[in-house]
Short mmCIF file of C-alpha atoms in Angstrom, two decimals:
data_model
loop_
_atom_site.label_atom_id
_atom_site.label_comp_id
_atom_site.label_asym_id
_atom_site.label_seq_id
_atom_site.Cartn_x
_atom_site.Cartn_y
_atom_site.Cartn_z
CA UNK A 1 -0.16 -0.21 0.44
CA UNK A 2 0.99 3.62 -0.49
CA UNK A 3 2.01 3.52 3.58
CA UNK A 4 4.29 1.48 2.76
CA UNK A 5 6.09 3.69 0.28
CA UNK A 6 5.54 6.65 2.57
CA UNK A 7 7.33 5.12 5.21
CA UNK A 8 10.33 4.02 2.74
CA UNK A 9 10.16 7.23 1.55
CA UNK A 10 10.72 9.12 4.83
CA UNK A 11 13.37 6.43 5.85
CA UNK A 12 15.60 7.15 2.81
CA UNK A 13 15.26 10.81 3.27
CA UNK A 14 16.27 10.33 7.30
CA UNK A 15 19.41 8.25 5.34
CA UNK A 16 20.24 10.57 2.73
CA UNK A 17 19.62 13.42 4.98
CA UNK A 18 21.48 13.02 7.88
CA UNK A 19 22.67 16.19 8.83
CA UNK A 20 19.39 18.30 8.98
CA UNK A 21 17.81 15.24 10.31
CA UNK A 22 20.07 14.88 13.76
CA UNK A 23 19.67 18.61 13.99
CA UNK A 24 16.03 18.62 14.02
CA UNK A 25 16.42 15.39 16.49
CA UNK A 26 18.35 17.45 19.06
CA UNK A 27 16.48 20.67 19.22
CA UNK A 28 13.44 18.64 20.01
CA UNK A 29 15.51 16.48 22.45
CA UNK A 30 16.95 19.89 23.96
CA UNK A 31 13.83 21.15 23.91
CA UNK A 32 11.44 18.52 25.71
CA UNK A 33 14.22 18.24 28.06
CA UNK A 34 13.85 21.78 29.40
CA UNK A 35 10.27 21.90 29.12
CA UNK A 36 10.32 18.59 31.06
CA UNK A 37 12.52 20.46 33.98
CA UNK A 38 11.03 23.65 33.95
CA UNK A 39 6.93 22.14 33.71
CA UNK A 40 6.99 20.36 37.13
CA UNK A 41 9.10 23.13 38.69
CA UNK A 42 5.92 25.54 37.37
CA UNK A 43 3.33 23.59 39.14
CA UNK A 44 5.20 22.82 42.67
CA UNK A 45 5.97 26.88 42.79
CA UNK A 46 2.18 27.51 41.81
CA UNK A 47 0.68 25.02 44.15
CA UNK A 48 3.34 25.92 46.92
CA UNK A 49 1.71 29.53 46.40
CA UNK A 50 -1.62 27.96 46.73
CA UNK A 51 -1.06 25.98 49.81
CA UNK A 52 0.06 29.48 51.13
CA UNK A 53 -2.99 31.53 50.38
CA UNK A 54 -5.19 28.55 51.48
CA UNK A 55 -3.89 29.46 54.67
CA UNK A 56 -5.20 33.17 54.94
CA UNK A 57 -8.43 33.40 57.03
CA UNK A 58 -10.26 36.02 59.27
CA UNK A 59 -10.41 35.36 62.68
CA UNK A 60 -14.10 37.22 64.51
CA UNK A 61 -13.21 37.85 68.66
CA UNK A 62 -16.65 37.47 70.79
CA UNK A 63 -16.93 40.21 73.24
CA UNK A 64 -16.48 38.94 76.37
CA UNK A 65 -19.86 40.01 77.59
CA UNK A 66 -22.05 38.52 74.89
CA UNK A 67 -24.62 36.38 75.84
CA UNK A 68 -24.80 32.31 74.01
CA UNK A 69 -27.75 33.74 72.00
CA UNK A 70 -25.92 36.25 70.42
CA UNK A 71 -23.18 34.18 69.53
CA UNK A 72 -25.14 31.63 68.33
CA UNK A 73 -26.71 34.53 66.01
CA UNK A 74 -23.54 35.81 64.99
CA UNK A 75 -22.31 31.92 63.86
CA UNK A 76 -25.68 31.94 61.38
CA UNK A 77 -24.91 35.66 60.23
CA UNK A 78 -21.51 34.51 59.05
CA UNK A 79 -22.58 31.53 57.60
CA UNK A 80 -24.96 32.88 55.27
CA UNK A 81 -22.92 35.31 54.10
CA UNK A 82 -21.21 35.23 50.58
CA UNK A 83 -17.47 33.77 49.97
CA UNK A 84 -17.70 31.82 53.50
CA UNK A 85 -16.19 28.52 52.92
CA UNK A 86 -15.96 27.11 56.14
CA UNK A 87 -17.04 28.55 59.91
CA UNK A 88 -15.28 27.19 63.21
CA UNK A 89 -16.08 28.00 66.77
CA UNK A 90 -13.13 28.62 68.76
CA UNK A 91 -14.39 28.59 72.25
CA UNK A 92 -12.35 30.00 74.96
CA UNK A 93 -10.96 26.97 76.44
CA UNK A 94 -10.12 25.72 73.24
CA UNK A 95 -8.41 29.14 72.58
CA UNK A 96 -6.79 28.34 75.38
CA UNK A 97 -5.43 24.93 74.39
CA UNK A 98 -4.12 26.06 70.96
CA UNK A 99 -1.78 28.53 73.60
CA UNK A 100 -0.60 26.14 75.09
CA UNK A 101 0.42 23.87 72.68
CA UNK A 102 2.07 26.48 70.73
CA UNK A 103 4.08 27.23 73.85
CA UNK A 104 4.95 23.72 74.11
CA UNK A 105 8.04 23.48 76.72
CA UNK A 106 7.07 26.67 78.54
CA UNK A 107 3.09 26.14 78.87
CA UNK A 108 3.16 26.19 82.07
CA UNK A 109 3.41 29.89 82.42
CA UNK A 110 -0.21 30.07 81.40
CA UNK A 111 -0.54 28.52 85.02
CA UNK A 112 -0.06 31.71 86.66
CA UNK A 113 -2.83 33.56 84.88
CA UNK A 114 -5.66 34.67 87.10
CA UNK A 115 -8.27 32.51 84.73
CA UNK A 116 -8.65 32.56 80.79
CA UNK A 117 -8.00 36.23 79.16
CA UNK A 118 -8.70 34.36 75.86
CA UNK A 119 -12.01 35.39 74.02
CA UNK A 120 -13.57 33.05 72.19
CA UNK A 121 -13.87 32.93 68.05
CA UNK A 122 -15.30 32.06 64.72
CA UNK A 123 -12.45 31.30 62.84
CA UNK A 124 -13.69 32.05 58.90
CA UNK A 125 -12.46 30.22 55.66
CA UNK A 126 -12.69 32.17 52.33
CA UNK A 127 -13.60 30.52 48.95
CA UNK A 128 -11.04 32.30 47.76
CA UNK A 129 -8.49 34.28 49.79
CA UNK A 130 -8.82 37.47 48.03
CA UNK A 131 -12.20 38.03 49.26
CA UNK A 132 -11.45 38.64 52.96
CA UNK A 133 -11.49 42.06 52.42
CA UNK A 134 -15.14 41.84 51.22
CA UNK A 135 -16.11 39.99 53.85
CA UNK A 136 -14.79 41.78 56.70
CA UNK A 137 -16.52 45.13 55.40
CA UNK A 138 -19.48 43.15 55.23
CA UNK A 139 -19.14 41.87 58.86
CA UNK A 140 -18.49 45.57 59.77
CA UNK A 141 -20.22 48.08 57.22
CA UNK A 142 -19.00 51.46 57.25
CA UNK A 143 -21.78 54.02 59.43
CA UNK A 144 -22.52 57.24 58.10
CA UNK A 145 -19.25 58.68 59.97
CA UNK A 146 -17.05 56.61 57.65
CA UNK A 147 -16.15 54.25 60.79
CA UNK A 148 -16.57 50.57 60.47
CA UNK A 149 -19.83 49.92 62.64
CA UNK A 150 -20.28 46.20 63.47
CA UNK A 151 -23.32 43.40 62.76
CA UNK A 152 -23.95 42.12 65.75
CA UNK A 153 -22.96 43.26 69.41
CA UNK A 154 -21.47 40.03 69.93
CA UNK A 155 -18.69 41.12 67.50
CA UNK A 156 -15.68 42.49 69.69
CA UNK A 157 -12.93 43.09 67.04
CA UNK A 158 -12.25 41.08 63.74
CA UNK A 159 -8.68 40.30 62.65
CA UNK A 160 -7.68 39.29 59.35
CA UNK A 161 -3.80 39.74 59.50
CA UNK A 162 -4.56 42.65 57.39
CA UNK A 163 -0.85 43.38 56.55
CA UNK A 164 0.23 39.58 56.12
CA UNK A 165 -2.87 38.89 54.04
CA UNK A 166 -1.46 41.44 52.03
CA UNK A 167 1.98 40.76 51.42
CA UNK A 168 1.07 37.05 51.01
CA UNK A 169 -1.57 37.84 48.37
CA UNK A 170 0.62 39.84 46.23
CA UNK A 171 3.45 37.92 46.63
CA UNK A 172 1.92 35.09 45.81
CA UNK A 173 0.38 36.72 42.90
CA UNK A 174 3.58 37.98 41.78
CA UNK A 175 5.08 34.07 41.75
CA UNK A 176 2.09 32.57 39.85
CA UNK A 177 2.32 35.20 36.95
CA UNK A 178 5.90 35.01 36.58
CA UNK A 179 5.98 31.33 36.71
CA UNK A 180 3.24 31.70 33.99
CA UNK A 181 4.68 34.24 31.87
CA UNK A 182 8.04 32.29 31.78
CA UNK A 183 6.52 28.95 30.67
CA UNK A 184 4.37 30.77 28.17
CA UNK A 185 7.96 32.16 26.64
CA UNK A 186 9.29 28.74 27.03
CA UNK A 187 6.96 26.97 25.35
CA UNK A 188 6.97 29.41 22.79
CA UNK A 189 10.23 29.37 21.91
CA UNK A 190 10.12 25.70 21.74
CA UNK A 191 7.57 25.53 19.20
CA UNK A 192 9.52 28.45 17.16
CA UNK A 193 13.00 26.68 17.99
CA UNK A 194 11.49 23.04 16.36
CA UNK A 195 9.94 25.01 14.02
CA UNK A 196 12.67 27.13 12.27
CA UNK A 197 15.20 23.72 12.56
CA UNK A 198 12.29 21.72 10.51
CA UNK A 199 12.25 24.75 8.27
CA UNK A 200 15.79 24.55 7.62
CA UNK A 201 16.16 21.03 6.91
CA UNK A 202 13.01 21.24 4.07
CA UNK A 203 14.26 24.04 2.95
CA UNK A 204 17.84 22.49 2.15
CA UNK A 205 15.46 19.81 -0.39
CA UNK A 206 13.45 22.85 -1.76
CA UNK A 207 14.66 21.68 -5.31
CA UNK A 208 13.63 17.91 -4.93
CA UNK A 209 10.61 19.05 -4.12
CA UNK A 210 10.32 21.67 -7.13
CA UNK A 211 11.40 18.54 -9.61
CA UNK A 212 8.41 16.39 -7.78
CA UNK A 213 5.85 18.93 -8.28
CA UNK A 214 7.55 18.96 -12.21
CA UNK A 215 6.78 15.38 -12.82
CA UNK A 216 3.40 15.38 -11.32
CA UNK A 217 3.70 14.28 -7.81
CA UNK A 218 0.23 15.49 -6.21
CA UNK A 219 0.89 18.14 -2.93
CA UNK A 220 0.26 15.60 -0.55
CA UNK A 221 1.87 12.61 -2.43
CA UNK A 222 5.09 15.19 -1.76
CA UNK A 223 4.30 15.80 1.92
CA UNK A 224 3.05 13.14 3.45
CA UNK A 225 6.84 11.22 3.74
CA UNK A 226 8.42 14.87 5.11
CA UNK A 227 5.27 14.67 7.86
CA UNK A 228 6.15 11.16 8.79
CA UNK A 229 10.08 12.15 8.93
CA UNK A 230 9.03 14.84 11.15
CA UNK A 231 6.32 12.44 12.92
CA UNK A 232 10.01 10.15 13.53
CA UNK A 233 12.38 12.36 14.26
CA UNK A 234 10.07 14.55 16.76
CA UNK A 235 9.22 10.69 18.61
CA UNK A 236 12.75 10.00 18.45
CA UNK A 237 13.81 13.15 19.98
CA UNK A 238 11.34 13.35 22.62
CA UNK A 239 11.61 9.34 23.86
CA UNK A 240 15.28 10.29 24.39
CA UNK A 241 14.82 13.33 26.54
CA UNK A 242 12.04 11.43 28.52
CA UNK A 243 14.29 8.42 28.52
CA UNK A 244 17.24 11.52 30.51
CA UNK A 245 14.32 12.81 32.34
CA UNK A 246 13.20 9.55 33.92
CA UNK A 247 17.11 8.65 34.58
CA UNK A 248 17.54 12.25 36.64
CA UNK A 249 13.81 11.56 38.59
CA UNK A 250 15.26 8.19 39.66
CA UNK A 251 19.02 8.88 40.46
CA UNK A 252 18.77 12.75 41.55
CA UNK A 253 15.03 13.78 42.50
CA UNK A 254 13.50 11.05 44.70
CA UNK A 255 16.46 10.00 46.47
CA UNK A 256 16.61 13.87 47.50
CA UNK A 257 12.92 14.91 47.57
CA UNK A 258 12.90 14.09 51.43
CA UNK A 259 14.89 17.43 52.10
CA UNK A 260 13.55 19.79 49.45
CA UNK A 261 9.83 20.91 50.36
CA UNK A 262 10.01 22.35 47.03
CA UNK A 263 10.15 18.66 45.14
CA UNK A 264 7.95 16.86 47.66
CA UNK A 265 5.18 19.27 46.33
CA UNK A 266 2.29 16.96 46.58
CA UNK A 267 0.63 18.68 43.39
CA UNK A 268 3.55 18.28 41.29
CA UNK A 269 2.48 17.07 37.65
CA UNK A 270 2.15 13.63 37.61
CA UNK A 271 5.39 12.11 36.06
CA UNK A 272 3.88 9.71 33.86
CA UNK A 273 1.11 11.92 32.20
CA UNK A 274 4.17 14.29 31.85
CA UNK A 275 6.16 12.11 29.98
CA UNK A 276 3.31 11.62 27.82
CA UNK A 277 2.27 15.27 27.12
CA UNK A 278 5.81 15.60 26.42
CA UNK A 279 6.23 13.08 23.86
CA UNK A 280 2.92 13.65 21.99
CA UNK A 281 3.46 17.48 22.13
CA UNK A 282 7.24 16.88 20.51
CA UNK A 283 5.62 14.21 18.09
CA UNK A 284 2.78 16.45 16.98
CA UNK A 285 4.74 19.80 16.67
CA UNK A 286 7.86 18.09 14.62
CA UNK A 287 5.26 16.20 12.27
CA UNK A 288 2.61 19.35 11.62
CA UNK A 289 6.03 21.63 11.57
CA UNK A 290 7.33 19.77 8.53
CA UNK A 291 3.35 19.69 6.81
CA UNK A 292 3.11 23.46 7.33
CA UNK A 293 6.61 24.45 6.25
CA UNK A 294 6.28 22.41 3.23
CA UNK A 295 3.57 24.44 2.24
CA UNK A 296 5.36 27.48 0.63
CA UNK A 297 7.85 25.01 -1.64
CA UNK A 298 4.51 23.69 -2.71
CA UNK A 299 3.50 26.66 -4.92
CA UNK A 300 5.46 25.85 -8.52
CA UNK B 1 -4.10 11.94 -26.82
CA UNK B 2 -6.78 10.29 -25.58
CA UNK B 3 -5.87 9.13 -22.11
CA UNK B 4 -5.48 13.28 -21.35
CA UNK B 5 -9.11 13.97 -22.83
CA UNK B 6 -10.00 11.32 -20.09
CA UNK B 7 -8.12 13.22 -17.20
CA UNK B 8 -9.12 16.71 -18.48
CA UNK B 9 -12.59 16.34 -19.62
CA UNK B 10 -13.99 13.01 -17.37
CA UNK B 11 -16.77 11.50 -18.33
CA UNK B 12 -17.40 14.20 -21.31
CA UNK B 13 -17.87 12.67 -24.52
CA UNK B 14 -15.89 13.96 -27.72
CA UNK B 15 -17.99 15.08 -30.76
CA UNK B 16 -17.24 12.35 -33.14
CA UNK B 17 -14.62 13.76 -35.50
CA UNK B 18 -13.13 16.42 -33.78
CA UNK B 19 -9.86 16.23 -32.63
CA UNK B 20 -8.13 19.04 -30.51
CA UNK B 21 -4.89 19.51 -31.79
CA UNK B 22 -1.81 18.52 -29.18
CA UNK B 23 -0.77 21.79 -28.69
CA UNK B 24 -2.60 25.15 -29.34
CA UNK B 25 -1.05 28.33 -28.84
CA UNK B 26 -2.95 31.59 -29.50
CA UNK B 27 -1.35 35.12 -28.79
CA UNK B 28 1.16 34.05 -25.94
CA UNK B 29 3.10 36.50 -24.72
CA UNK B 30 5.24 36.14 -21.69
CA UNK B 31 7.01 38.63 -19.74
CA UNK B 32 9.33 37.87 -16.64
CA UNK B 33 8.90 39.40 -13.69
CA UNK B 34 12.65 41.74 -14.59
CA UNK B 35 10.54 42.74 -17.89
CA UNK B 36 12.67 40.35 -20.21
CA UNK B 37 9.86 39.16 -22.99
CA UNK B 38 10.10 35.28 -23.32
CA UNK B 39 7.66 34.86 -25.80
CA UNK B 40 6.05 37.85 -28.25
CA UNK B 41 2.84 37.16 -29.69
CA UNK B 42 3.47 33.68 -30.57
CA UNK B 43 0.67 31.58 -32.55
CA UNK B 44 1.03 27.96 -33.20
CA UNK B 45 -0.46 24.82 -33.49
CA UNK B 46 1.25 21.14 -33.00
CA UNK B 47 -1.05 18.33 -34.29
CA UNK B 48 -1.42 15.23 -33.11
CA UNK B 49 1.32 12.55 -33.55
CA UNK B 50 3.70 15.66 -35.28
CA UNK B 51 7.42 15.88 -34.58
CA UNK B 52 8.55 19.14 -34.24
CA UNK B 53 11.63 21.25 -33.60
CA UNK B 54 11.80 24.47 -31.85
CA UNK B 55 14.99 25.88 -33.25
CA UNK B 56 16.74 29.94 -32.51
CA UNK B 57 19.83 31.01 -30.42
CA UNK B 58 19.92 30.79 -26.77
CA UNK B 59 17.57 33.63 -24.99
CA UNK B 60 14.79 32.85 -28.17
CA UNK B 61 12.23 31.61 -26.29
CA UNK B 62 12.45 27.74 -26.46
CA UNK B 63 12.32 26.61 -22.86
CA UNK B 64 10.13 29.71 -21.98
CA UNK B 65 7.77 27.51 -24.64
CA UNK B 66 7.95 24.21 -22.95
CA UNK B 67 7.80 25.98 -19.63
CA UNK B 68 4.43 27.14 -20.19
CA UNK B 69 3.14 23.91 -21.39
CA UNK B 70 3.38 22.69 -18.08
CA UNK B 71 2.24 25.06 -16.19
CA UNK B 72 5.83 26.04 -14.61
CA UNK B 73 5.29 29.35 -15.39
CA UNK B 74 1.91 31.37 -16.77
CA UNK B 75 0.97 33.33 -19.94
CA UNK B 76 1.12 37.41 -19.43
CA UNK B 77 -1.27 37.25 -22.48
CA UNK B 78 -2.86 34.70 -24.49
CA UNK B 79 -4.00 30.78 -24.38
CA UNK B 80 -2.08 27.83 -24.21
CA UNK B 81 -4.63 25.13 -25.18
CA UNK B 82 -3.11 21.00 -23.90
CA UNK B 83 -5.46 18.51 -26.03
CA UNK B 84 -7.84 21.59 -26.13
CA UNK B 85 -7.35 22.58 -22.68
CA UNK B 86 -6.45 26.08 -21.50
CA UNK B 87 -3.95 25.16 -19.54
CA UNK B 88 -4.27 28.67 -17.25
CA UNK B 89 -7.86 27.78 -16.11
CA UNK B 90 -6.54 24.18 -14.89
CA UNK B 91 -7.88 24.33 -11.09
CA UNK B 92 -4.42 24.07 -9.34
CA UNK B 93 -5.54 20.28 -8.26
CA UNK B 94 -5.61 19.49 -11.47
CA UNK B 95 -1.91 20.45 -12.56
CA UNK B 96 -0.53 17.09 -11.10
CA UNK B 97 -2.34 15.51 -13.54
CA UNK B 98 -1.69 17.55 -16.56
CA UNK B 99 2.08 17.12 -15.97
CA UNK B 100 2.09 13.28 -15.52
CA UNK B 101 0.54 13.36 -18.98
CA UNK B 102 3.47 15.23 -20.61
CA UNK B 103 6.69 13.82 -20.18
CA UNK B 104 9.69 16.36 -20.14
CA UNK B 105 13.10 16.63 -20.47
CA UNK B 106 14.55 19.49 -18.80
CA UNK B 107 17.77 21.30 -19.67
CA UNK B 108 19.27 20.93 -16.41
CA UNK B 109 17.67 17.15 -15.93
CA UNK B 110 16.18 18.09 -12.89
CA UNK B 111 16.77 14.46 -11.30
CA UNK B 112 16.24 13.82 -7.30
CA UNK B 113 19.74 13.96 -6.22
CA UNK B 114 19.16 11.41 -3.11
CA UNK B 115 17.61 8.37 -5.82
CA UNK B 116 19.86 6.49 -7.54
CA UNK B 117 19.24 6.09 -11.49
CA UNK B 118 16.37 3.34 -11.02
CA UNK B 119 14.73 5.10 -8.43
CA UNK B 120 14.61 8.47 -10.05
CA UNK B 121 12.83 6.88 -12.83
CA UNK B 122 10.49 4.94 -10.81
CA UNK B 123 9.20 7.91 -8.96
CA UNK B 124 7.38 9.22 -12.11
CA UNK B 125 5.45 5.68 -11.92
CA UNK B 126 5.22 5.95 -8.10
CA UNK B 127 3.49 9.46 -8.80
CA UNK B 128 0.91 7.88 -10.84
CA UNK B 129 0.31 5.05 -8.43
CA UNK B 130 2.13 2.03 -10.82
CA UNK B 131 2.34 -1.09 -8.67
CA UNK B 132 5.53 -2.24 -7.96
CA UNK B 133 5.12 -5.07 -10.30
CA UNK B 134 4.83 -3.05 -13.09
CA UNK B 135 7.51 -0.74 -12.43
CA UNK B 136 9.94 -3.48 -11.85
CA UNK B 137 9.15 -4.31 -15.06
CA UNK B 138 9.20 -0.91 -17.29
CA UNK B 139 12.39 0.76 -15.46
CA UNK B 140 15.10 -1.86 -16.07
CA UNK B 141 13.50 -1.64 -19.68
CA UNK B 142 13.38 1.98 -20.33
CA UNK B 143 17.27 2.18 -18.46
CA UNK B 144 17.99 -0.45 -21.20
CA UNK B 145 17.12 1.75 -24.15
CA UNK B 146 18.63 4.67 -23.15
CA UNK B 147 21.56 2.65 -22.32
CA UNK B 148 22.12 2.65 -18.68
CA UNK B 149 21.49 -0.47 -17.43
CA UNK B 150 24.61 -0.91 -16.15
CA UNK B 151 24.04 2.31 -13.76
CA UNK B 152 20.99 1.14 -11.86
CA UNK B 153 22.10 1.57 -8.60
CA UNK B 154 24.29 5.11 -9.20
CA UNK B 155 23.59 8.13 -7.94
CA UNK B 156 23.07 11.10 -10.19
CA UNK B 157 26.15 13.11 -8.86
CA UNK B 158 27.91 9.70 -10.13
CA UNK B 159 26.92 10.17 -13.77
CA UNK B 160 28.10 12.33 -16.59
CA UNK B 161 26.02 15.26 -17.96
CA UNK B 162 24.98 12.90 -20.85
CA UNK B 163 24.21 10.50 -18.58
CA UNK B 164 22.27 12.36 -16.32
CA UNK B 165 20.15 13.95 -19.99
CA UNK B 166 19.37 9.99 -20.44
CA UNK B 167 17.98 9.00 -16.97
CA UNK B 168 15.50 12.55 -17.46
CA UNK B 169 14.50 11.30 -20.80
CA UNK B 170 13.77 7.58 -19.26
CA UNK B 171 12.16 9.08 -16.60
CA UNK B 172 9.99 11.27 -19.26
CA UNK B 173 8.84 8.46 -21.12
CA UNK B 174 8.66 5.56 -18.69
CA UNK B 175 5.02 6.15 -18.66
CA UNK B 176 4.12 6.60 -22.29
CA UNK B 177 2.87 10.26 -22.21
CA UNK B 178 0.56 11.54 -24.98
CA UNK B 179 3.32 14.52 -25.10
CA UNK B 180 6.51 14.40 -25.00
CA UNK B 181 8.60 17.64 -24.44
CA UNK B 182 12.42 17.84 -24.63
CA UNK B 183 14.77 20.90 -23.99
CA UNK B 184 17.79 20.36 -25.26
CA UNK B 185 18.04 16.32 -25.15
CA UNK B 186 21.14 16.21 -27.10
CA UNK B 187 22.72 19.40 -25.57
CA UNK B 188 25.37 17.84 -23.53
CA UNK B 189 26.32 14.36 -25.62
CA UNK B 190 28.45 13.29 -28.28
CA UNK B 191 27.58 12.86 -31.81
CA UNK B 192 27.29 9.11 -31.44
CA UNK B 193 24.66 9.58 -28.48
CA UNK B 194 22.90 12.22 -29.71
CA UNK B 195 21.89 10.03 -32.75
CA UNK B 196 21.13 7.10 -30.17
CA UNK B 197 18.53 10.03 -28.08
CA UNK B 198 17.19 11.04 -31.36
CA UNK B 199 16.36 7.67 -32.76
CA UNK B 200 14.60 7.01 -29.36
CA UNK B 201 12.75 9.97 -29.65
CA UNK B 202 11.97 8.86 -33.21
CA UNK B 203 10.77 5.45 -32.14
CA UNK B 204 8.44 7.40 -29.26
CA UNK B 205 6.98 9.64 -31.86
CA UNK B 206 6.15 6.31 -33.87
CA UNK B 207 4.40 4.95 -31.50
CA UNK B 208 1.49 7.87 -31.64
CA UNK B 209 3.19 10.44 -28.79
CA UNK B 210 3.23 13.59 -29.68
CA UNK B 211 7.00 15.05 -29.44
CA UNK B 212 8.47 18.88 -29.47
CA UNK B 213 12.36 19.00 -29.21
CA UNK B 214 14.06 22.63 -28.61
CA UNK B 215 17.14 22.09 -29.53
CA UNK B 216 20.37 24.27 -31.35
CA UNK B 217 21.53 21.04 -32.74
CA UNK B 218 21.87 22.01 -36.52
CA UNK B 219 23.11 18.51 -37.76
CA UNK B 220 20.20 16.41 -35.82
CA UNK B 221 17.38 18.78 -37.46
CA UNK B 222 19.19 18.92 -40.98
CA UNK B 223 18.98 15.23 -40.90
CA UNK B 224 15.39 14.24 -39.13
CA UNK B 225 14.05 16.56 -42.15
CA UNK B 226 10.76 17.43 -39.59
CA UNK B 227 8.78 20.59 -38.79
CA UNK B 228 11.27 22.92 -38.18
CA UNK B 229 9.37 26.33 -35.83
CA UNK B 230 12.40 28.73 -35.79
CA UNK B 231 11.89 31.50 -32.72
CA UNK B 232 13.96 34.81 -32.60
CA UNK B 233 13.77 37.01 -29.56
CA UNK B 234 10.52 35.44 -28.31
CA UNK B 235 8.90 35.36 -31.72
CA UNK B 236 8.11 32.96 -34.59
CA UNK B 237 10.41 33.56 -37.27
CA UNK B 238 9.69 30.45 -39.29
CA UNK B 239 7.49 27.17 -39.31
CA UNK B 240 8.47 25.12 -41.93
CA UNK B 241 7.36 21.47 -42.77
CA UNK B 242 10.49 18.88 -43.79
CA UNK B 243 12.78 21.95 -43.01
CA UNK B 244 16.54 22.68 -42.14
CA UNK B 245 18.02 23.95 -39.15
CA UNK B 246 19.00 27.31 -41.20
#
């Protein structure tokens, strides 16, 4: 069948034009390798920033003179607010226990306290940390004179660790933005690099393509061997890169992962998935690149 | 030319008794992008089964004429009809079919550098979807005819100019096209080989193929005593049956 013919044609081209094919192979190999290292790093960094962001929560301290009924009512009001994901009640006793835990060895100093000075509180988990400000202002909307006025007498103070929150939010956003930008640039550079190498290798054979046209070959008759050739080169390049990545993972990353939080980040991309993704991308870019680049030389 | 009619007018019956000429050129002018005039208002007809020489000094428009036939270039003005079909109006997708029905011997051979002699000739059969069995039968036969039986597995850069020319000829004729165009087919050959090539073209013509040969080989033209069309600066200055070079 024709497929056999096209396959033989591409193998012949690979054999007879070893240098440009080798260049395309090396380009695919290197770009895949770089992407293979960079993608997990981006994923891990993003996952870490998300983890940090999710720690942001609001604390609503309850006035010491509030009644049980007022407390319960406040709890329901908070639960009904928008952007609130979960609400936990922390009683005075629980608060003291948490403090003791934090103090560790020195927890006995709390014994000197005259009773329990810690207030009870509601801890609010948000659907998105950037909504902290909105939730806070709906708990104490500004009155006519501009002063915040709490919606319930049970509210003593609302703490959102504003400075920390703002810092964490802006820092993690910047990290995410930079990472996304870098990833985008790197992917673009990879595609352009592979496409350019293929262009050169086809350009070197443009006379051959012209002759094929002049003896009556149809465009697809000429194009298929080039596409198959791109497919083979792309697949082999990505495959070797995948093997190297796997080798690096087994010998370097896995033994060291206990020591580096970044590498051990739970949401790092699944390795098998990454390899499959890179294999498909490398093969597809290379094959499509060959087919598309050829168009210019088929207009004889 | 029955085959090319089938390709260009699939399923359309011809009127009995009307046969379109193999090549019909009407008022064709070719102006190259630089402003050079390749052909200047040329009109001529080559009937089916004819053998015609195109003669004239280099740059007189012989190659332009041949490149026009296979639509490698387009006419600036006028019409080029192959078997009654205006090639300029042929949709891009049908151009390969046109070229498969015209065997062309190029002045610069245009062989595929990465293929052996055998594979170069086989390519024009593979293009039309010939079976491997028929390729194995036809290619050695035509190569024997042009005297290249011993060079089947050589690459073009291992051949002399004359040998490459003969490969080009073998490739042009291996699928027995109804129209054969040869641009200086004896340009690089010694007199004996030239004679052999001419005899080959003559034989191909006798099987019904229309042959147009662009040449400035005066001896050849004088010996063959065929139709001679002389071009000068892109114009037809002589069109003579049974003519001589001068």
